[in-house]
Short mmCIF file of C-alpha atoms in Angstrom, two decimals:
data_model
loop_
_atom_site.label_atom_id
_atom_site.label_comp_id
_atom_site.label_asym_id
_atom_site.label_seq_id
_atom_site.Cartn_x
_atom_site.Cartn_y
_atom_site.Cartn_z
CA LYS Z 1268 7.32 -6.30 -17.30
CA SER Z 1269 8.66 -8.55 -14.58
CA ALA Z 1270 8.38 -5.76 -11.98
CA LEU Z 1271 4.85 -4.61 -12.81
CA PRO Z 1272 2.86 -7.43 -11.11
CA PHE Z 1273 4.90 -7.00 -7.92
CA PHE Z 1274 4.48 -3.22 -8.13
CA MET Z 1275 0.70 -3.54 -8.52
CA VAL Z 1276 0.45 -5.83 -5.49
CA ILE Z 1277 2.54 -3.42 -3.43
CA GLN Z 1278 0.32 -0.52 -4.45
CA VAL Z 1279 -2.78 -2.44 -3.37
CA VAL Z 1280 -1.15 -3.18 0.00
CA ILE Z 1281 -0.05 0.43 0.46
CA GLY Z 1282 -3.42 1.88 -0.53
CA THR Z 1283 -5.58 -0.44 1.58
CA GLY Z 1284 -3.07 -0.50 4.43
CA THR Z 1285 -3.05 3.28 4.60
CA VAL Z 1286 -6.84 3.54 4.70
CA ILE Z 1287 -7.28 0.85 7.36
CA GLY Z 1288 -4.02 1.27 9.26
CA LEU Z 1289 -4.32 4.99 9.91
CA GLY Z 1290 -7.77 4.37 11.34
CA PHE Z 1291 -6.16 2.46 14.22
CA LEU Z 1292 -4.49 5.70 15.33
CA MET Z 1293 -7.85 7.38 15.85
CA PRO Z 1294 -10.04 6.45 18.83
CA GLU Z 1295 -13.21 6.95 16.83
CA ILE Z 1296 -13.83 7.30 13.09
CA ASP Z 1297 -16.74 9.59 12.36
CA GLN Z 1298 -17.85 10.81 8.95
CA SER Z 1299 -15.56 13.83 9.18
CA SER Z 1300 -12.53 11.58 9.69
CA ALA Z 1301 -13.67 9.16 6.97
CA LEU Z 1302 -13.93 12.11 4.59
CA TYR Z 1303 -10.14 12.31 4.72
CA LEU Z 1304 -9.20 8.66 5.25
CA VAL Z 1305 -11.26 7.09 2.44
CA PRO Z 1306 -10.11 9.36 -0.44
CA GLY Z 1307 -6.70 9.79 1.21
CA GLY Z 1308 -5.51 6.24 0.49
CA PRO Z 1309 -6.03 6.42 -3.29
CA THR Z 1310 -4.62 9.95 -3.38
CA LEU Z 1311 -1.49 8.92 -1.51
CA THR Z 1312 -1.05 5.94 -3.84
CA LEU Z 1313 -1.25 8.11 -6.95
CA ILE Z 1314 1.01 10.87 -5.63
CA THR Z 1315 3.59 8.34 -4.43
CA VAL Z 1316 3.91 6.95 -7.96
CA GLY Z 1317 4.83 10.34 -9.41
CA LEU Z 1318 6.94 11.75 -6.58
CA VAL Z 1319 8.73 8.58 -5.48
CA ILE Z 1320 8.47 5.62 -7.88
CA VAL Z 1321 9.14 7.57 -11.09
CA PRO Z 1322 12.35 9.32 -9.92
CA GLN Z 1323 13.61 6.13 -8.27
CA MET Z 1324 13.15 4.19 -11.51
CA ILE Z 1325 14.91 6.92 -13.47
CA ALA Z 1326 17.81 6.88 -11.02
CA GLU Z 1327 18.04 3.11 -11.42
CA ASP Z 1328 17.94 3.40 -15.22
CA LYS Z 1329 20.71 6.00 -15.09
CA GLY Z 1330 22.89 3.72 -13.02
CA LYS Z 1331 22.38 0.73 -15.33
CA GLY Z 1332 22.81 2.80 -18.50
CA THR Z 1333 19.29 1.94 -19.67
CA LEU Z 1334 18.32 5.57 -20.07
CA VAL Z 1335 21.31 6.32 -22.29
CA TYR Z 1336 20.42 3.31 -24.45
CA MET Z 1337 16.75 4.30 -24.75
CA TRP Z 1338 17.68 7.85 -25.73
CA SER Z 1339 20.03 6.54 -28.41
CA LEU Z 1340 17.10 4.95 -30.22
CA PRO Z 1341 15.38 6.82 -33.09
CA ILE Z 1342 12.31 7.75 -31.02
CA SER Z 1343 11.27 10.99 -29.40
CA ARG Z 1344 12.33 11.28 -25.79
CA TRP Z 1345 8.87 12.58 -25.01
CA VAL Z 1346 7.37 9.36 -26.34
CA TYR Z 1347 9.51 7.48 -23.83
CA VAL Z 1348 8.56 9.85 -20.99
CA LEU Z 1349 4.84 9.71 -21.76
CA ALA Z 1350 4.93 5.92 -22.10
CA ASP Z 1351 6.75 5.66 -18.78
CA VAL Z 1352 4.20 7.84 -16.97
CA THR Z 1353 1.29 5.98 -18.59
CA VAL Z 1354 2.57 2.58 -17.51
CA TRP Z 1355 3.21 3.54 -13.89
CA THR Z 1356 -0.07 5.44 -13.57
CA ALA Z 1357 -2.04 2.51 -15.00
CA ALA Z 1358 -0.21 0.16 -12.63
CA ALA Z 1359 -1.33 2.31 -9.69
CA LEU Z 1360 -5.03 2.07 -10.59
CA PRO Z 1361 -5.68 -1.33 -8.93
CA GLY Z 1362 -4.27 -0.06 -5.66
CA MET Z 1363 -6.29 3.13 -5.86
CA SER Z 1364 -9.51 1.26 -6.64
CA ALA Z 1365 -8.99 -1.33 -3.91
CA ALA Z 1366 -8.27 1.34 -1.30
CA LEU Z 1367 -11.32 3.33 -2.31
CA VAL Z 1368 -13.74 0.38 -2.29
CA LEU Z 1369 -12.40 -1.14 0.92
CA GLY Z 1370 -12.26 2.19 2.75
CA SER Z 1371 -15.78 3.13 1.72
CA TRP Z 1372 -17.11 -0.23 2.92
CA TYR Z 1373 -15.03 -0.44 6.09
CA TYR Z 1374 -16.00 3.01 7.38
CA GLY Z 1375 -19.51 3.04 5.95
CA PHE Z 1376 -18.71 6.18 3.98
CA GLN Z 1377 -20.91 7.02 1.00
CA LEU Z 1378 -19.00 8.16 -2.08
CA THR Z 1379 -20.43 10.59 -4.63
CA VAL Z 1380 -18.13 10.31 -7.61
CA SER Z 1381 -18.12 13.41 -9.80
CA PRO Z 1382 -17.60 13.42 -13.60
CA MET Z 1383 -14.51 15.52 -12.91
CA ILE Z 1384 -12.74 12.52 -11.32
CA LEU Z 1385 -10.97 11.46 -14.53
CA PRO Z 1386 -9.59 14.94 -15.39
CA VAL Z 1387 -8.56 15.37 -11.75
CA LEU Z 1388 -6.72 12.05 -11.63
CA LEU Z 1389 -4.96 12.83 -14.91
CA LEU Z 1390 -3.92 16.27 -13.66
CA VAL Z 1391 -2.69 14.98 -10.30
CA SER Z 1392 -0.82 12.13 -11.99
CA ALA Z 1393 0.76 14.43 -14.58
CA ALA Z 1394 1.72 17.07 -12.02
CA SER Z 1395 3.23 14.64 -9.52
CA SER Z 1396 5.07 12.81 -12.31
CA CYS Z 1397 6.49 16.07 -13.66
CA VAL Z 1398 7.75 16.95 -10.19
CA GLY Z 1399 9.30 13.48 -9.95
CA TYR Z 1400 10.93 13.80 -13.37
CA ALA Z 1401 12.29 17.22 -12.45
CA VAL Z 1402 13.84 15.78 -9.28
CA ALA Z 1403 15.42 12.91 -11.22
CA TYR Z 1404 16.62 14.76 -14.32
CA LEU Z 1405 17.96 17.87 -12.57
CA GLN Z 1406 19.88 15.76 -10.04
CA LYS Z 1407 23.00 14.20 -11.56
CA ASN Z 1408 23.79 12.01 -8.55
CA GLU Z 1409 21.59 8.89 -8.47
CA GLN Z 1410 22.20 8.36 -4.76
CA MET Z 1411 21.02 11.88 -4.01
CA THR Z 1412 17.83 11.22 -5.99
CA LEU Z 1413 17.15 8.14 -3.87
CA LEU Z 1414 17.81 10.13 -0.69
CA ILE Z 1415 15.42 12.89 -1.78
CA THR Z 1416 12.66 10.41 -2.62
CA ASN Z 1417 13.08 8.73 0.78
CA VAL Z 1418 12.58 12.10 2.45
CA ILE Z 1419 9.55 12.73 0.23
CA ILE Z 1420 7.80 9.45 1.06
CA PHE Z 1421 8.49 9.94 4.78
CA SER Z 1422 7.00 13.44 4.57
CA LEU Z 1423 4.00 12.25 2.55
CA PHE Z 1424 2.94 9.69 5.15
CA LEU Z 1425 3.58 11.76 8.28
CA PHE Z 1426 3.58 15.47 7.50
CA SER Z 1427 1.30 15.90 4.48
CA PRO Z 1428 -2.39 16.76 4.98
CA ILE Z 1429 -3.76 14.02 2.76
CA ASN Z 1430 -5.46 11.86 5.39
CA TYR Z 1431 -6.19 14.68 7.81
CA PRO Z 1432 -7.03 18.41 7.61
CA LEU Z 1433 -4.32 20.98 6.97
CA GLU Z 1434 -5.26 22.76 10.21
CA GLN Z 1435 -3.92 19.88 12.31
CA LEU Z 1436 -0.35 20.72 11.31
CA PRO Z 1437 1.75 23.38 13.08
CA GLU Z 1438 1.46 26.83 11.56
CA ALA Z 1439 4.92 26.67 9.97
CA LEU Z 1440 4.08 23.44 8.12
CA GLN Z 1441 0.72 24.88 7.08
CA GLN Z 1442 2.49 27.77 5.40
CA ILE Z 1443 4.85 25.39 3.58
CA HIS Z 1444 1.94 23.30 2.33
CA ARG Z 1445 0.15 26.37 1.06
CA ILE Z 1446 3.01 26.63 -1.45
CA LEU Z 1447 3.51 22.92 -2.19
CA PRO Z 1448 0.94 21.11 -4.38
CA ILE Z 1449 0.22 18.14 -2.07
CA VAL Z 1450 -2.71 19.54 -0.10
CA TYR Z 1451 -4.28 20.90 -3.28
CA MET Z 1452 -3.98 17.53 -5.03
CA ALA Z 1453 -5.68 15.90 -2.05
CA ASP Z 1454 -8.45 18.52 -2.07
CA LEU Z 1455 -9.12 17.96 -5.77
CA VAL Z 1456 -9.38 14.17 -5.45
CA ARG Z 1457 -11.46 14.43 -2.28
CA THR Z 1458 -13.90 16.83 -3.93
CA ALA Z 1459 -14.20 14.65 -7.04
CA LEU Z 1460 -14.86 11.51 -4.97
CA THR Z 1461 -17.21 12.89 -2.33
CA GLY Z 1462 -19.01 15.82 -3.93
CA ILE Z 1463 -18.42 17.88 -0.77
CA GLU Z 1464 -18.77 21.56 -1.57
CA GLY Z 1465 -16.90 24.44 0.00
CA MET Z 1466 -13.37 23.32 -0.86
CA PRO Z 1467 -11.19 25.83 -2.76
CA VAL Z 1468 -11.37 23.88 -6.03
CA PHE Z 1469 -10.34 26.73 -8.34
CA GLN Z 1470 -7.39 27.64 -6.14
CA ALA Z 1471 -6.36 23.98 -6.01
CA LEU Z 1472 -6.61 23.69 -9.80
CA ALA Z 1473 -4.50 26.83 -10.24
CA VAL Z 1474 -1.75 25.70 -7.85
CA VAL Z 1475 -1.51 22.13 -9.19
CA THR Z 1476 -1.54 23.39 -12.79
CA ALA Z 1477 1.19 25.92 -11.98
CA TRP Z 1478 3.40 23.20 -10.48
CA PHE Z 1479 2.77 21.02 -13.52
CA CYS Z 1480 3.74 23.81 -15.93
CA ILE Z 1481 6.87 24.84 -14.01
CA CYS Z 1482 8.18 21.29 -13.63
CA PHE Z 1483 7.23 20.46 -17.22
CA LEU Z 1484 9.39 23.34 -18.44
CA LEU Z 1485 12.25 22.20 -16.19
CA VAL Z 1486 12.02 18.68 -17.62
CA VAL Z 1487 11.94 20.07 -21.19
CA ARG Z 1488 15.09 22.06 -20.47
CA ALA Z 1489 16.80 19.04 -18.94
CA LEU Z 1490 15.94 16.84 -21.95
CA GLN Z 1491 17.16 19.49 -24.37
CA LYS Z 1492 20.48 19.79 -22.53
CA ARG Z 1493 20.95 16.07 -22.88
CA GLY Z 1494 20.40 16.34 -26.61
#
């Protein structure tokens, strides 16, 4: 509880800072650029929670013995996992909302929020969290988990097509991202927030769902082994 207020403030700073700060790198922000920058901040905030914050917290809990204590209690481990994901996702919402409102106003970009926004956010949150849990639970060394998450956050900010089109990356990185779920998560959120047609929504849904299912099964196996 003591960390949540600080975490929420940090998420607001990251979300709004990403939307506004990345705009300084571009000589001119037109509507095409704003299409990526405005939804990109909230998307990056949400993905960062699952891929970075969640595994880092698990690594910390492992080191302090908190996880062993929690699992010794007469509650389902899945209740603990679901509660953990729910808390961190809810804590990310202020940052997402602030980034979206500020970015839309700052760049004069008109949002068209689709009814699919809630299912999309839940899917992206669940998928990224499952990936984060898989990284944390399948890695026995806490220091290695922290190292992996540092590489992930560095890659998210610089080499992931969240705030810019996939085509701006070198061909090799484009091929990697066609396998990873990041670009598809960004496409889903962007489509749900802007109503822009022509994006491969069904392909994005299939890829993100596949990553969710695979990592979910890996986490189930890891929890069962610890039984």
